[in-house]
Amino acid sequence: MARLTKDSLSTIPAEARPTIDTPGVGIVHLGVGAFHRAHQAVYTEDAIAAGGGDWAIAEVAPNSTAVVDAMRAQDGLFSVTSLSGAGARTRVIAAVGRVLHAPSERSAVTGLLADPAIRVVTLTVTEKAYQPGSAMVKLLVDGIRARIIAGAPPLAVVSCDNLPSNGSQLRALIAEAVELPKTVTFPRTMVDRIVPASTDQTYALVRNALGVEDQAAVEAEPYKQWVIEDAFPGGRPAWDLAGAVLTDDVAPWEQLKLRTLNGVHSTVAYLGAVAGYETIADALRMPGLTDVLRQFIADEIAQSFTPPPGVSVVEYGDEVLERFADPAVRYRTVQVAMDGSQKLPYRVLRTVLDSRARGLSPRVGALVVAAWMRFAEGTADDGTALPLNDPMAPQIKAKLAASGSVVDQLLSLREIFPAELAADEEFRSLVHEWYRALTAHGVRATLSAIGGA
Ligand code: CS2
């Protein structure tokens, strides 16, 4: 079967073909993962189709993967299949103008970052890359330094990772190493689309739909949302014409998404994985779980922040639960469960801290922490091994091997649990209580006992 390339585009169904001819490159993107291909790249193709401009993306891969090799062999083309109970729709994206491999093409990457034609940098490098001295930070520092020396025009550096104040966090990391001019901005964003890791099923879908081979294919839910702080001194693609929300106040959208969608996602992931469920949708069939999630949303998450004007956190939470329950979107529990040390603080622990500041009980927040602890122990209720894929795995395993209670040992990890939270007696005792129940009775029985299910 022919590979997806510009030459084979004429053989695929017309409705699946790109809506643009790839223009000149105006964006550098760091991190070529599935989420980026199904989110920013789709928005950017639609923005170019609606508003024109040299806004093709130069993809910069942090390491060489089959996907990078495929995109290079496919003239930068790849497909996105939107999956839902209503069926599948596949489209080919032509927004990528170049694909670079950072480790072997570093000078080309820093040269691009200094190039006046580049006016926007976007990133999806995951939470764990936001550390001083990370490869991402070093690459951006070198590129921005080169840009300042070259006297290149203004630049917007746009974090698209699930972090609170993502732009501000990124700016702080870069500013430690280089004096940033006002012409380099760091807009904050909220990004949303459920994009499972691609599987053989993903590639088979494309073969059937398009009659070509696409080893950079991604699949995703139909829903997507992008809220962006409008701070682009050098200009930007017409993302607003593609459905993105440009605003001066991203914070409430970011809290809504991180605490409600991602907080509930992690809750389902840990309870579901320990109970032995493969996917998020499967786990949601567990008796009593949806009731507990609705309690979490209404009694803790919704009380912990002020949502965007006119938005009901409870209604948003119901929509999120419907999206999670779609069996067509096969998002694995262990995929969400990875990097818990980086995700829990923003998705769950800030909700707990804000709930406690309001004198509220962190009942379900404590259950999520206990479920993470059970997951970190590496064995599901049925004895199946669970993967601890986490940058803090060595520290977590050392705590689990130490004497004393698992709960006290893990709560002593200050990189995850702030001192004020670990010292909160009501939170502590609830985590102990839930951990004892999960260990003695398992997830299913614990949830059934809560909901009387
Ligand atoms: C998920 C997110 O894997 C995870 O941690 O919670 O990738 C989630 O699918 C996206 O944030 C949805 O927008």
mmCIF file of C-alpha atoms and ligand atoms in Angstrom, residues 35 127 162 191-195 257 261-262 265 323 331 335-336 343 347, ligand 1:
data_model
loop_
_atom_site.group_PDB
_atom_site.id
_atom_site.type_symbol
_atom_site.label_atom_id
_atom_site.label_comp_id
_atom_site.label_asym_id
_atom_site.label_seq_id
_atom_site.Cartn_x
_atom_site.Cartn_y
_atom_site.Cartn_z
ATOM 1 C CA PHE A 35 -1.905 15.626 21.306
ATOM 2 C CA GLU A 127 4.712 18.699 32.767
ATOM 3 C CA ASN A 162 -1.498 21.142 31.234
ATOM 4 C CA VAL A 191 -5.788 23.244 25.746
ATOM 5 C CA ASP A 192 -8.320 20.439 25.534
ATOM 6 C CA ARG A 193 -8.838 17.379 23.353
ATOM 7 C CA ILE A 194 -8.782 13.732 24.406
ATOM 8 C CA VAL A 195 -6.164 12.093 22.195
ATOM 9 C CA LYS A 257 -10.104 22.412 32.768
ATOM 10 C CA LEU A 261 -11.461 17.539 33.483
ATOM 11 C CA ASN A 262 -7.903 16.564 34.407
ATOM 12 C CA HIS A 265 -9.431 12.028 34.602
ATOM 13 C CA ARG A 323 -16.845 12.577 26.857
ATOM 14 C CA TYR A 331 -7.931 6.195 26.406
ATOM 15 C CA GLN A 335 -1.703 6.532 30.140
ATOM 16 C CA VAL A 336 -3.469 9.073 32.341
ATOM 17 C CA LYS A 343 0.064 15.908 37.644
ATOM 18 C CA ARG A 347 -5.046 18.530 39.166
HETATM 19 C C1 CS2 B 1 -4.934 13.275 30.313
HETATM 20 C C2 CS2 B 1 -4.829 14.483 29.401
HETATM 21 O O1 CS2 B 1 -3.127 11.807 29.888
HETATM 22 C C3 CS2 B 1 -3.581 12.677 30.659
HETATM 23 O O2 CS2 B 1 -2.998 13.095 31.671
HETATM 24 O O3 CS2 B 1 -5.622 13.679 31.485
HETATM 25 O O4 CS2 B 1 -3.909 14.263 28.335
HETATM 26 C C4 CS2 B 1 -6.210 14.795 28.836
HETATM 27 O O5 CS2 B 1 -6.607 13.741 27.938
HETATM 28 C C5 CS2 B 1 -6.213 16.109 28.083
HETATM 29 O O6 CS2 B 1 -5.764 17.139 28.946
HETATM 30 C C6 CS2 B 1 -7.626 16.414 27.604
HETATM 31 O O7 CS2 B 1 -7.689 17.708 27.102
#
